[in-house]
N, CA, C and O atoms as CSV, one atom per row, in Angstrom:
chain,resi,resn,atom,element,x,y,z
A,1,MET,N,N,64.032,-3.976,22.676
A,1,MET,CA,C,65.328,-4.256,23.226
A,1,MET,C,C,66.375,-3.713,22.255
A,1,MET,O,O,66.271,-3.910,21.044
A,2,THR,N,N,67.356,-3.047,22.780
A,2,THR,CA,C,68.404,-2.492,21.942
A,2,THR,C,C,69.701,-3.254,22.155
A,2,THR,O,O,69.853,-3.988,23.132
A,3,GLY,N,N,70.627,-3.071,21.233
A,3,GLY,CA,C,71.916,-3.755,21.355
A,3,GLY,C,C,71.870,-5.130,20.729
A,3,GLY,O,O,70.853,-5.547,20.175
A,4,THR,N,N,72.975,-5.817,20.824
A,4,THR,CA,C,73.041,-7.156,20.251
A,4,THR,C,C,72.742,-8.200,21.312
A,4,THR,O,O,73.078,-8.038,22.484
A,5,ARG,N,N,72.122,-9.240,20.886
A,5,ARG,CA,C,71.772,-10.340,21.795
A,5,ARG,C,C,72.870,-11.378,21.747
A,5,ARG,O,O,73.307,-11.780,20.669
A,6,ARG,N,N,73.315,-11.810,22.910
A,6,ARG,CA,C,74.322,-12.872,22.969
A,6,ARG,C,C,73.622,-14.211,22.810
A,6,ARG,O,O,72.655,-14.499,23.514
A,7,ASP,N,N,74.100,-15.012,21.902
A,7,ASP,CA,C,73.515,-16.331,21.675
A,7,ASP,C,C,74.343,-17.362,22.436
A,7,ASP,O,O,75.167,-18.072,21.860
A,8,THR,N,N,74.106,-17.424,23.724
A,8,THR,CA,C,74.831,-18.367,24.577
A,8,THR,C,C,73.823,-19.109,25.442
A,8,THR,O,O,72.706,-18.634,25.641
A,9,PRO,N,N,74.212,-20.276,25.958
A,9,PRO,CA,C,73.301,-21.018,26.831
A,9,PRO,C,C,72.925,-20.203,28.072
A,9,PRO,O,O,73.714,-19.412,28.588
A,10,SER,N,N,71.719,-20.423,28.519
A,10,SER,CA,C,71.244,-19.781,29.737
A,10,SER,C,C,71.229,-20.807,30.865
A,10,SER,O,O,71.028,-21.996,30.620
A,11,ARG,N,N,71.436,-20.361,32.080
A,11,ARG,CA,C,71.343,-21.273,33.224
A,11,ARG,C,C,69.916,-21.789,33.404
A,11,ARG,O,O,69.695,-22.798,34.073
A,12,ARG,N,N,68.956,-21.096,32.808
A,12,ARG,CA,C,67.559,-21.534,32.911
A,12,ARG,C,C,67.230,-22.648,31.934
A,12,ARG,O,O,66.198,-23.304,32.078
A,13,ASP,N,N,68.094,-22.878,30.932
A,13,ASP,CA,C,67.854,-23.948,29.969
A,13,ASP,C,C,68.035,-25.306,30.641
A,13,ASP,O,O,68.986,-25.492,31.401
A,14,PRO,N,N,67.137,-26.258,30.373
A,14,PRO,CA,C,67.338,-27.596,30.939
A,14,PRO,C,C,68.548,-28.265,30.291
A,14,PRO,O,O,68.823,-28.063,29.109
A,15,ALA,N,N,69.245,-29.041,31.060
A,15,ALA,CA,C,70.402,-29.758,30.524
A,15,ALA,C,C,69.912,-30.878,29.608
A,15,ALA,O,O,69.002,-31.630,29.958
A,16,LEU,N,N,70.519,-30.976,28.449
A,16,LEU,CA,C,70.198,-32.065,27.524
A,16,LEU,C,C,71.198,-33.183,27.748
A,16,LEU,O,O,72.377,-32.941,28.004
A,17,SER,N,N,70.718,-34.388,27.648
A,17,SER,CA,C,71.622,-35.522,27.793
A,17,SER,C,C,71.208,-36.597,26.810
A,17,SER,O,O,70.084,-36.600,26.307
A,18,GLY,N,N,72.118,-37.499,26.546
A,18,GLY,CA,C,71.805,-38.610,25.670
A,18,GLY,C,C,72.326,-38.416,24.267
A,18,GLY,O,O,72.842,-37.360,23.902
A,19,LEU,N,N,72.177,-39.453,23.510
A,19,LEU,CA,C,72.596,-39.507,22.117
A,19,LEU,C,C,71.418,-39.103,21.244
A,19,LEU,O,O,70.323,-39.643,21.398
A,20,GLU,N,N,71.627,-38.159,20.329
A,20,GLU,CA,C,70.565,-37.728,19.424
A,20,GLU,C,C,70.770,-38.376,18.067
A,20,GLU,O,O,71.881,-38.396,17.538
A,21,VAL,N,N,69.686,-38.908,17.505
A,21,VAL,CA,C,69.764,-39.596,16.217
A,21,VAL,C,C,68.578,-39.176,15.356
A,21,VAL,O,O,67.438,-39.173,15.822
A,22,TRP,N,N,68.845,-38.821,14.102
A,22,TRP,CA,C,67.804,-38.606,13.106
A,22,TRP,C,C,67.824,-39.805,12.179
A,22,TRP,O,O,68.865,-40.149,11.619
A,23,LEU,N,N,66.682,-40.435,12.018
A,23,LEU,CA,C,66.567,-41.596,11.143
A,23,LEU,C,C,65.665,-41.245,9.968
A,23,LEU,O,O,64.708,-40.485,10.120
A,24,THR,N,N,65.965,-41.793,8.809
A,24,THR,CA,C,65.139,-41.610,7.630
A,24,THR,C,C,64.943,-42.969,6.971
A,24,THR,O,O,65.912,-43.676,6.698
A,25,GLY,N,N,63.693,-43.332,6.717
A,25,GLY,CA,C,63.410,-44.605,6.064
A,25,GLY,C,C,61.923,-44.878,6.034
A,25,GLY,O,O,61.113,-44.007,6.351
A,26,THR,N,N,61.564,-46.101,5.649
A,26,THR,CA,C,60.159,-46.498,5.667
A,26,THR,C,C,59.743,-46.732,7.116
A,26,THR,O,O,60.589,-46.786,8.008
A,27,ARG,N,N,58.460,-46.867,7.344
A,27,ARG,CA,C,57.999,-47.124,8.716
A,27,ARG,C,C,58.611,-48.408,9.275
A,27,ARG,O,O,59.007,-48.458,10.440
A,28,ALA,N,N,58.685,-49.441,8.440
A,28,ALA,CA,C,59.270,-50.716,8.889
A,28,ALA,C,C,60.751,-50.542,9.222
A,28,ALA,O,O,61.226,-51.086,10.219
A,29,GLU,N,N,61.482,-49.794,8.402
A,29,GLU,CA,C,62.902,-49.550,8.668
A,29,GLU,C,C,63.089,-48.747,9.944
A,29,GLU,O,O,64.005,-49.019,10.720
A,30,LEU,N,N,62.229,-47.758,10.169
A,30,LEU,CA,C,62.324,-46.953,11.393
A,30,LEU,C,C,62.048,-47.801,12.631
A,30,LEU,O,O,62.724,-47.656,13.649
A,31,ARG,N,N,61.048,-48.692,12.542
A,31,ARG,CA,C,60.770,-49.587,13.679
A,31,ARG,C,C,61.961,-50.484,13.964
A,31,ARG,O,O,62.352,-50.656,15.119
A,32,ALA,N,N,62.542,-51.060,12.913
A,32,ALA,CA,C,63.686,-51.960,13.090
A,32,ALA,C,C,64.892,-51.214,13.657
A,32,ALA,O,O,65.569,-51.726,14.549
A,33,ALA,N,N,65.165,-50.021,13.155
A,33,ALA,CA,C,66.304,-49.240,13.644
A,33,ALA,C,C,66.082,-48.799,15.083
A,33,ALA,O,O,67.014,-48.827,15.888
A,34,THR,N,N,64.864,-48.394,15.418
A,34,THR,CA,C,64.562,-47.985,16.791
A,34,THR,C,C,64.747,-49.154,17.747
A,34,THR,O,O,65.311,-48.985,18.828
A,35,THR,N,N,64.283,-50.328,17.362
A,35,THR,CA,C,64.452,-51.522,18.189
A,35,THR,C,C,65.930,-51.847,18.375
A,35,THR,O,O,66.364,-52.165,19.482
A,36,ALA,N,N,66.698,-51.768,17.298
A,36,ALA,CA,C,68.131,-52.063,17.385
A,36,ALA,C,C,68.853,-51.055,18.283
A,36,ALA,O,O,69.689,-51.437,19.101
A,37,LEU,N,N,68.530,-49.775,18.130
A,37,LEU,CA,C,69.171,-48.751,18.954
A,37,LEU,C,C,68.753,-48.867,20.413
A,37,LEU,O,O,69.553,-48.608,21.312
A,38,ALA,N,N,67.508,-49.254,20.652
A,38,ALA,CA,C,67.043,-49.433,22.034
A,38,ALA,C,C,67.808,-50.561,22.714
A,38,ALA,O,O,67.936,-50.568,23.938
A,39,GLY,N,N,68.317,-51.514,21.939
A,39,GLY,CA,C,69.115,-52.591,22.498
A,39,GLY,C,C,70.453,-52.115,23.033
A,39,GLY,O,O,71.073,-52.797,23.848
A,40,ALA,N,N,70.903,-50.952,22.584
A,40,ALA,CA,C,72.176,-50.391,23.044
A,40,ALA,C,C,71.993,-49.507,24.272
A,40,ALA,O,O,72.976,-49.092,24.886
A,41,GLY,N,N,70.768,-49.219,24.629
A,41,GLY,CA,C,70.518,-48.342,25.771
A,41,GLY,C,C,69.032,-48.226,26.012
A,41,GLY,O,O,68.307,-49.220,25.995
A,42,CYS,N,N,68.581,-46.998,26.237
A,42,CYS,CA,C,67.170,-46.751,26.536
A,42,CYS,C,C,66.698,-45.543,25.727
A,42,CYS,O,O,67.348,-44.499,25.733
A,43,VAL,N,N,65.568,-45.685,25.033
A,43,VAL,CA,C,64.992,-44.551,24.302
A,43,VAL,C,C,64.342,-43.631,25.323
A,43,VAL,O,O,63.394,-44.022,26.003
A,44,ILE,N,N,64.855,-42.396,25.432
A,44,ILE,CA,C,64.288,-41.454,26.400
A,44,ILE,C,C,63.372,-40.431,25.738
A,44,ILE,O,O,62.637,-39.726,26.429
A,45,TRP,N,N,63.405,-40.340,24.416
A,45,TRP,CA,C,62.463,-39.495,23.686
A,45,TRP,C,C,62.368,-40.005,22.263
A,45,TRP,O,O,63.381,-40.286,21.622
A,46,GLN,N,N,61.145,-40.123,21.775
A,46,GLN,CA,C,60.921,-40.512,20.387
A,46,GLN,C,C,59.948,-39.535,19.779
A,46,GLN,O,O,58.829,-39.375,20.266
A,47,GLY,N,N,60.373,-38.879,18.713
A,47,GLY,CA,C,59.505,-37.933,18.034
A,47,GLY,C,C,58.444,-38.645,17.211
A,47,GLY,O,O,58.367,-39.873,17.202
A,48,THR,N,N,57.642,-37.869,16.533
A,48,THR,CA,C,56.611,-38.391,15.652
A,48,THR,C,C,57.203,-38.564,14.255
A,48,THR,O,O,57.849,-37.644,13.754
A,49,PRO,N,N,57.004,-39.713,13.613
A,49,PRO,CA,C,57.505,-39.867,12.245
A,49,PRO,C,C,56.881,-38.815,11.326
A,49,PRO,O,O,55.659,-38.674,11.287
A,50,ARG,N,N,57.700,-38.090,10.600
A,50,ARG,CA,C,57.226,-37.038,9.696
A,50,ARG,C,C,57.411,-37.507,8.259
A,50,ARG,O,O,58.517,-37.888,7.874
A,51,PRO,N,N,56.349,-37.487,7.462
A,51,PRO,CA,C,56.460,-37.952,6.081
A,51,PRO,C,C,57.337,-37.028,5.245
A,51,PRO,O,O,57.300,-35.807,5.395
A,52,LEU,N,N,58.129,-37.634,4.361
A,52,LEU,CA,C,58.934,-36.874,3.418
A,52,LEU,C,C,58.161,-36.749,2.115
A,52,LEU,O,O,57.202,-37.485,1.884
A,53,THR,N,N,58.568,-35.835,1.278
A,53,THR,CA,C,57.840,-35.577,0.033
A,53,THR,C,C,58.776,-35.699,-1.154
A,53,THR,O,O,59.970,-35.955,-0.997
A,54,GLY,N,N,58.226,-35.515,-2.331
A,54,GLY,CA,C,59.019,-35.539,-3.556
A,54,GLY,C,C,59.555,-36.931,-3.843
A,54,GLY,O,O,58.826,-37.920,-3.759
A,55,ALA,N,N,60.840,-37.000,-4.184
A,55,ALA,CA,C,61.465,-38.280,-4.520
A,55,ALA,C,C,61.494,-39.223,-3.320
A,55,ALA,O,O,61.636,-40.434,-3.490
A,56,ASP,N,N,61.361,-38.683,-2.115
A,56,ASP,CA,C,61.385,-39.504,-0.896
A,56,ASP,C,C,59.983,-39.820,-0.370
A,56,ASP,O,O,59.841,-40.242,0.778
A,57,ALA,N,N,58.962,-39.625,-1.176
A,57,ALA,CA,C,57.594,-39.940,-0.746
A,57,ALA,C,C,57.524,-41.408,-0.339
A,57,ALA,O,O,58.090,-42.277,-1.003
A,58,GLY,N,N,56.830,-41.670,0.752
A,58,GLY,CA,C,56.739,-43.034,1.272
A,58,GLY,C,C,57.768,-43.315,2.349
A,58,GLY,O,O,57.748,-44.373,2.978
A,59,ARG,N,N,58.669,-42.366,2.559
A,59,ARG,CA,C,59.675,-42.482,3.610
A,59,ARG,C,C,59.372,-41.447,4.687
A,59,ARG,O,O,58.633,-40.491,4.453
A,60,PHE,N,N,59.948,-41.645,5.862
A,60,PHE,CA,C,59.671,-40.780,7.001
A,60,PHE,C,C,60.963,-40.398,7.698
A,60,PHE,O,O,61.978,-41.083,7.573
A,61,ARG,N,N,60.913,-39.287,8.439
A,61,ARG,CA,C,62.036,-38.829,9.254
A,61,ARG,C,C,61.617,-38.963,10.717
A,61,ARG,O,O,60.490,-38.621,11.076
A,62,LEU,N,N,62.520,-39.458,11.556
A,62,LEU,CA,C,62.214,-39.684,12.971
A,62,LEU,C,C,63.390,-39.255,13.828
A,62,LEU,O,O,64.539,-39.567,13.517
A,63,TYR,N,N,63.104,-38.543,14.901
A,63,TYR,CA,C,64.116,-38.097,15.854
A,63,TYR,C,C,64.062,-38.984,17.090
A,63,TYR,O,O,62.986,-39.234,17.633
A,64,LEU,N,N,65.213,-39.457,17.530
A,64,LEU,CA,C,65.321,-40.252,18.763
A,64,LEU,C,C,66.367,-39.646,19.672
A,64,LEU,O,O,67.370,-39.108,19.204
A,65,ARG,N,N,66.135,-39.732,20.961
A,65,ARG,CA,C,67.151,-39.404,21.963
A,65,ARG,C,C,67.294,-40.654,22.812
A,65,ARG,O,O,66.309,-41.180,23.330
A,66,LEU,N,N,68.536,-41.132,22.952
A,66,LEU,CA,C,68.804,-42.371,23.667
A,66,LEU,C,C,69.774,-42.133,24.808
A,66,LEU,O,O,70.648,-41.269,24.734
A,67,SER,N,N,69.606,-42.904,25.848
A,67,SER,CA,C,70.575,-42.923,26.942
A,67,SER,C,C,71.415,-44.178,26.737
A,67,SER,O,O,70.925,-45.300,26.868
A,68,VAL,N,N,72.690,-43.970,26.414
A,68,VAL,CA,C,73.589,-45.077,26.121
A,68,VAL,C,C,74.803,-44.959,27.029
A,68,VAL,O,O,75.395,-43.886,27.146
A,69,THR,N,N,75.170,-46.052,27.667
A,69,THR,CA,C,76.365,-46.054,28.498
A,69,THR,C,C,77.577,-46.100,27.581
A,69,THR,O,O,77.710,-47.006,26.757
A,70,ALA,N,N,78.454,-45.127,27.727
A,70,ALA,CA,C,79.589,-45.014,26.810
A,70,ALA,C,C,80.586,-46.153,26.954
A,70,ALA,O,O,81.265,-46.487,25.982
A,71,ASP,N,N,80.699,-46.758,28.122
A,71,ASP,CA,C,81.690,-47.818,28.304
A,71,ASP,C,C,81.081,-49.209,28.215
A,71,ASP,O,O,81.690,-50.187,28.648
A,72,ARG,N,N,79.894,-49.298,27.661
A,72,ARG,CA,C,79.225,-50.584,27.507
A,72,ARG,C,C,80.053,-51.504,26.613
A,72,ARG,O,O,80.509,-51.092,25.546
A,73,ALA,N,N,80.244,-52.733,27.042
A,73,ALA,CA,C,80.992,-53.702,26.241
A,73,ALA,C,C,80.167,-54.089,25.018
A,73,ALA,O,O,78.953,-54.266,25.114
A,74,THR,N,N,80.815,-54.216,23.892
A,74,THR,CA,C,80.105,-54.609,22.684
A,74,THR,C,C,79.969,-56.123,22.633
A,74,THR,O,O,80.820,-56.856,23.137
A,75,THR,N,N,78.898,-56.571,22.026
A,75,THR,CA,C,78.664,-58.014,21.932
A,75,THR,C,C,79.217,-58.585,20.639
A,75,THR,O,O,79.352,-59.802,20.511
A,76,GLY,N,N,79.532,-57.752,19.705
A,76,GLY,CA,C,80.052,-58.237,18.430
A,76,GLY,C,C,81.190,-57.366,17.954
A,76,GLY,O,O,81.445,-56.288,18.492
A,77,ARG,N,N,81.862,-57.849,16.946
A,77,ARG,CA,C,82.987,-57.115,16.375
A,77,ARG,C,C,82.497,-56.332,15.170
A,77,ARG,O,O,81.748,-56.857,14.346
A,78,ILE,N,N,82.911,-55.094,15.068
A,78,ILE,CA,C,82.584,-54.296,13.897
A,78,ILE,C,C,83.707,-54.504,12.896
A,78,ILE,O,O,84.875,-54.251,13.191
A,79,ALA,N,N,83.344,-54.961,11.727
A,79,ALA,CA,C,84.347,-55.266,10.711
A,79,ALA,C,C,84.951,-53.987,10.159
A,79,ALA,O,O,84.254,-52.980,10.031
A,80,PRO,N,N,86.237,-54.011,9.830
A,80,PRO,CA,C,86.835,-52.852,9.153
A,80,PRO,C,C,86.107,-52.598,7.837
A,80,PRO,O,O,85.493,-53.505,7.275
A,81,ALA,N,N,86.178,-51.385,7.360
A,81,ALA,CA,C,85.439,-50.995,6.153
A,81,ALA,C,C,85.738,-51.908,4.968
A,81,ALA,O,O,84.842,-52.190,4.173
A,82,ALA,N,N,86.963,-52.370,4.834
A,82,ALA,CA,C,87.319,-53.220,3.694
A,82,ALA,C,C,86.711,-54.618,3.795
A,82,ALA,O,O,86.584,-55.306,2.783
A,83,ASP,N,N,86.332,-55.048,5.003
A,83,ASP,CA,C,85.837,-56.405,5.205
A,83,ASP,C,C,84.319,-56.518,5.320
A,83,ASP,O,O,83.800,-57.633,5.371
A,84,ASN,N,N,83.599,-55.414,5.361
A,84,ASN,CA,C,82.174,-55.505,5.669
A,84,ASN,C,C,81.284,-55.666,4.443
A,84,ASN,O,O,80.060,-55.625,4.569
A,85,ARG,N,N,81.863,-55.847,3.274
A,85,ARG,CA,C,81.131,-56.081,2.029
A,85,ARG,C,C,80.117,-54.974,1.716
A,85,ARG,O,O,79.142,-55.205,1.001
A,86,ALA,N,N,80.349,-53.789,2.247
A,86,ALA,CA,C,79.456,-52.672,1.977
A,86,ALA,C,C,79.696,-52.158,0.563
A,86,ALA,O,O,80.809,-52.234,0.042
A,87,ALA,N,N,78.660,-51.645,-0.037
A,87,ALA,CA,C,78.782,-51.117,-1.390
A,87,ALA,C,C,78.097,-49.760,-1.452
A,87,ALA,O,O,77.078,-49.533,-0.800
A,88,LEU,N,N,78.662,-48.877,-2.235
A,88,LEU,CA,C,78.020,-47.593,-2.476
A,88,LEU,C,C,76.944,-47.810,-3.521
A,88,LEU,O,O,77.119,-48.588,-4.459
A,89,ILE,N,N,75.829,-47.117,-3.353
A,89,ILE,CA,C,74.760,-47.242,-4.340
A,89,ILE,C,C,74.481,-45.886,-4.965
A,89,ILE,O,O,74.733,-44.844,-4.359
A,90,ASP,N,N,73.967,-45.913,-6.163
A,90,ASP,CA,C,73.549,-44.704,-6.850
A,90,ASP,C,C,72.122,-44.403,-6.389
A,90,ASP,O,O,71.181,-45.092,-6.782
A,91,LEU,N,N,71.964,-43.363,-5.547
A,91,LEU,CA,C,70.646,-43.062,-4.982
A,91,LEU,C,C,69.622,-42.696,-6.045
A,91,LEU,O,O,68.452,-43.057,-5.921
A,92,ASN,N,N,70.038,-41.990,-7.082
A,92,ASN,CA,C,69.076,-41.617,-8.127
A,92,ASN,C,C,68.510,-42.851,-8.809
A,92,ASN,O,O,67.307,-42.923,-9.058
A,93,THR,N,N,69.367,-43.829,-9.117
A,93,THR,CA,C,68.913,-45.075,-9.734
A,93,THR,C,C,68.026,-45.853,-8.766
A,93,THR,O,O,66.984,-46.375,-9.163
A,94,ALA,N,N,68.430,-45.931,-7.513
A,94,ALA,CA,C,67.641,-46.663,-6.518
A,94,ALA,C,C,66.260,-46.040,-6.358
A,94,ALA,O,O,65.267,-46.761,-6.252
A,95,ARG,N,N,66.185,-44.724,-6.338
A,95,ARG,CA,C,64.888,-44.054,-6.193
A,95,ARG,C,C,64.021,-44.262,-7.431
A,95,ARG,O,O,62.805,-44.425,-7.324
A,96,ALA,N,N,64.649,-44.254,-8.604
A,96,ALA,CA,C,63.891,-44.410,-9.850
A,96,ALA,C,C,63.316,-45.820,-9.978
A,96,ALA,O,O,62.263,-45.998,-10.589
A,97,THR,N,N,63.980,-46.809,-9.421
A,97,THR,CA,C,63.524,-48.188,-9.562
A,97,THR,C,C,62.788,-48.700,-8.339
A,97,THR,O,O,62.351,-49.851,-8.323
A,98,ARG,N,N,62.642,-47.875,-7.317
A,98,ARG,CA,C,61.973,-48.305,-6.087
A,98,ARG,C,C,60.478,-48.479,-6.329
A,98,ARG,O,O,59.829,-47.661,-6.981
A,99,ARG,N,N,59.960,-49.566,-5.785
A,99,ARG,CA,C,58.514,-49.818,-5.840
A,99,ARG,C,C,57.861,-49.197,-4.617
A,99,ARG,O,O,58.453,-49.208,-3.538
A,100,PRO,N,N,56.655,-48.656,-4.756
A,100,PRO,CA,C,55.964,-48.095,-3.588
A,100,PRO,C,C,55.696,-49.189,-2.552
A,100,PRO,O,O,55.453,-50.346,-2.896
A,101,ALA,N,N,55.748,-48.798,-1.280
A,101,ALA,CA,C,55.519,-49.764,-0.190
A,101,ALA,C,C,54.073,-50.135,-0.084
A,101,ALA,O,O,53.703,-50.935,0.776
């Protein structure tokens, strides 16, 4: 084939729908997050957990596609960032002191 190829969607491509989420954590964390996200809608595709390596050994990456109604009423209030008692952590320190699962 000669010339340049246009990188645009094709009418033959299936339409994608839903919310896409990549999760990273232990198997237990992935199960808990998947359950929580499923409560907001319906899991329409769940990939296979893929093990991470190196400093993240023991953790996994998981892809989810969810069908979520955008106008769904929330059951709880999301606290503003200043009120949610969240803290930044030093990932290098956390990884160095983490115990294997």
